[in-house]
Amino acid sequence: MSSAHSLKSDTRAPSAQNWKPLKYFNLYRATLSGLIITLAFFGIAPRYFGQFDAQLFWVTAWSYFAFSILASVAIHFRWSTFSWQLLGQVMGDILAITLMMHASGGVASGFG
């Protein structure tokens, strides 16, 4: 009976264990966006980074980094529910990567 109760409570509200992977995934997002900016800034990135539209690439890369910082704060303070944060962050990832892919010449560039 107690296992059924604990199973029920797990489906209603995400526990701290659910927030931890989201926190780590956001750390990965910040590292990735920071690495993209660093490689592009020092000119050691693959030549296709921003080849098609350099301005769009830079704006998106910096926005993606800022998004990771904002997401980190939102996760820490749990500004919204776990589900909404997860949805918003995944949508932000898809948007940023798609825009950087487009700015780098599309699917054929290999950026994705």
CSV table of C-alpha atoms in Angstrom, one decimal:
chain,number,residue,atom,x,y,z
A,1,MET,CA,0.0,0.0,0.0
A,2,SER,CA,2.8,2.4,0.8
A,3,SER,CA,4.5,1.8,-2.6
A,4,ALA,CA,1.2,2.7,-4.4
A,5,HIS,CA,1.0,5.9,-2.4
A,6,SER,CA,4.6,6.9,-3.2
A,7,LEU,CA,4.1,6.1,-6.8
A,8,LYS,CA,1.0,8.4,-6.9
A,9,SER,CA,2.9,11.2,-5.3
A,10,ASP,CA,5.8,10.9,-7.8
A,11,THR,CA,3.4,11.4,-10.7
A,12,ARG,CA,1.8,14.5,-9.3
A,13,ALA,CA,4.8,16.7,-8.5
A,14,PRO,CA,8.4,16.4,-9.7
A,15,SER,CA,10.7,15.7,-6.9
A,16,ALA,CA,14.2,17.2,-6.4
A,17,GLN,CA,15.5,14.2,-8.3
A,18,ASN,CA,13.7,15.4,-11.5
A,19,TRP,CA,15.1,18.9,-11.2
A,20,LYS,CA,18.7,17.7,-10.9
A,21,PRO,CA,19.0,16.3,-14.5
A,22,LEU,CA,17.5,19.5,-15.8
A,23,LYS,CA,20.1,21.5,-13.9
A,24,TYR,CA,22.9,19.3,-15.4
A,25,PHE,CA,21.4,19.6,-18.9
A,26,ASN,CA,21.4,23.4,-18.5
A,27,LEU,CA,25.0,23.2,-17.5
A,28,TYR,CA,25.7,21.4,-20.7
A,29,ARG,CA,23.8,24.1,-22.6
A,30,ALA,CA,25.9,26.8,-21.0
A,31,THR,CA,29.1,25.0,-21.8
A,32,LEU,CA,28.1,24.3,-25.4
A,33,SER,CA,27.0,27.9,-26.1
A,34,GLY,CA,30.1,29.2,-24.4
A,35,LEU,CA,32.3,26.9,-26.4
A,36,ILE,CA,30.6,27.9,-29.7
A,37,ILE,CA,31.2,31.6,-28.8
A,38,THR,CA,34.8,31.0,-27.8
A,39,LEU,CA,35.7,29.0,-30.9
A,40,ALA,CA,34.1,31.5,-33.2
A,41,PHE,CA,35.6,34.5,-31.4
A,42,PHE,CA,39.2,33.2,-31.6
A,43,GLY,CA,38.7,32.0,-35.2
A,44,ILE,CA,39.4,28.3,-34.4
A,45,ALA,CA,35.8,27.2,-35.1
A,46,PRO,CA,35.1,25.2,-38.3
A,47,ARG,CA,34.9,27.6,-41.2
A,48,TYR,CA,31.2,27.0,-41.7
A,49,PHE,CA,30.3,28.6,-38.4
A,50,GLY,CA,28.2,31.6,-39.4
A,51,GLN,CA,29.3,31.3,-43.0
A,52,PHE,CA,25.9,32.1,-44.5
A,53,ASP,CA,24.9,34.9,-42.0
A,54,ALA,CA,27.5,35.9,-39.5
A,55,GLN,CA,25.4,38.5,-37.7
A,56,LEU,CA,22.5,36.0,-37.2
A,57,PHE,CA,25.0,33.4,-35.9
A,58,TRP,CA,26.6,35.8,-33.3
A,59,VAL,CA,23.3,37.2,-32.1
A,60,THR,CA,21.9,33.6,-31.7
A,61,ALA,CA,25.0,32.3,-30.0
A,62,TRP,CA,25.0,35.1,-27.5
A,63,SER,CA,21.3,34.8,-27.0
A,64,TYR,CA,21.6,31.1,-26.4
A,65,PHE,CA,24.3,31.7,-23.8
A,66,ALA,CA,22.1,34.3,-22.1
A,67,PHE,CA,19.2,31.9,-22.3
A,68,SER,CA,21.3,29.3,-20.4
A,69,ILE,CA,22.0,31.8,-17.6
A,70,LEU,CA,18.3,32.7,-17.4
A,71,ALA,CA,17.3,29.1,-17.4
A,72,SER,CA,19.8,28.4,-14.6
A,73,VAL,CA,18.2,31.1,-12.5
A,74,ALA,CA,14.7,29.8,-13.3
A,75,ILE,CA,15.7,26.3,-12.3
A,76,HIS,CA,17.3,27.4,-9.1
A,77,PHE,CA,14.2,29.5,-8.0
A,78,ARG,CA,11.7,27.2,-9.7
A,79,TRP,CA,10.0,30.1,-11.3
A,80,SER,CA,7.6,27.8,-13.1
A,81,THR,CA,6.6,24.2,-13.0
A,82,PHE,CA,9.0,21.5,-14.0
A,83,SER,CA,7.0,20.7,-17.1
A,84,TRP,CA,6.8,24.2,-18.4
A,85,GLN,CA,10.5,24.8,-17.8
A,86,LEU,CA,11.4,21.6,-19.6
A,87,LEU,CA,9.1,22.5,-22.5
A,88,GLY,CA,10.5,26.0,-22.7
A,89,GLN,CA,14.1,25.0,-22.5
A,90,VAL,CA,13.7,22.3,-25.2
A,91,MET,CA,11.9,24.8,-27.5
A,92,GLY,CA,14.7,27.3,-26.8
A,93,ASP,CA,17.3,24.6,-27.7
A,94,ILE,CA,15.6,23.8,-31.0
A,95,LEU,CA,15.2,27.4,-31.9
A,96,ALA,CA,18.8,28.4,-31.2
A,97,ILE,CA,20.3,25.4,-32.9
A,98,THR,CA,18.1,25.7,-35.9
A,99,LEU,CA,19.0,29.4,-36.3
A,100,MET,CA,22.7,28.7,-35.9
A,101,MET,CA,22.4,25.9,-38.4
A,102,HIS,CA,20.7,28.2,-40.9
A,103,ALA,CA,23.3,30.9,-40.3
A,104,SER,CA,26.0,28.4,-41.0
A,105,GLY,CA,24.6,27.2,-44.4
A,106,GLY,CA,21.8,24.8,-43.3
A,107,VAL,CA,21.8,21.0,-42.9
A,108,ALA,CA,24.6,20.5,-45.4
A,109,SER,CA,27.0,22.5,-43.3
A,110,GLY,CA,27.3,19.8,-40.7
A,111,PHE,CA,26.6,22.2,-37.8
A,112,GLY,CA,23.6,20.2,-36.6
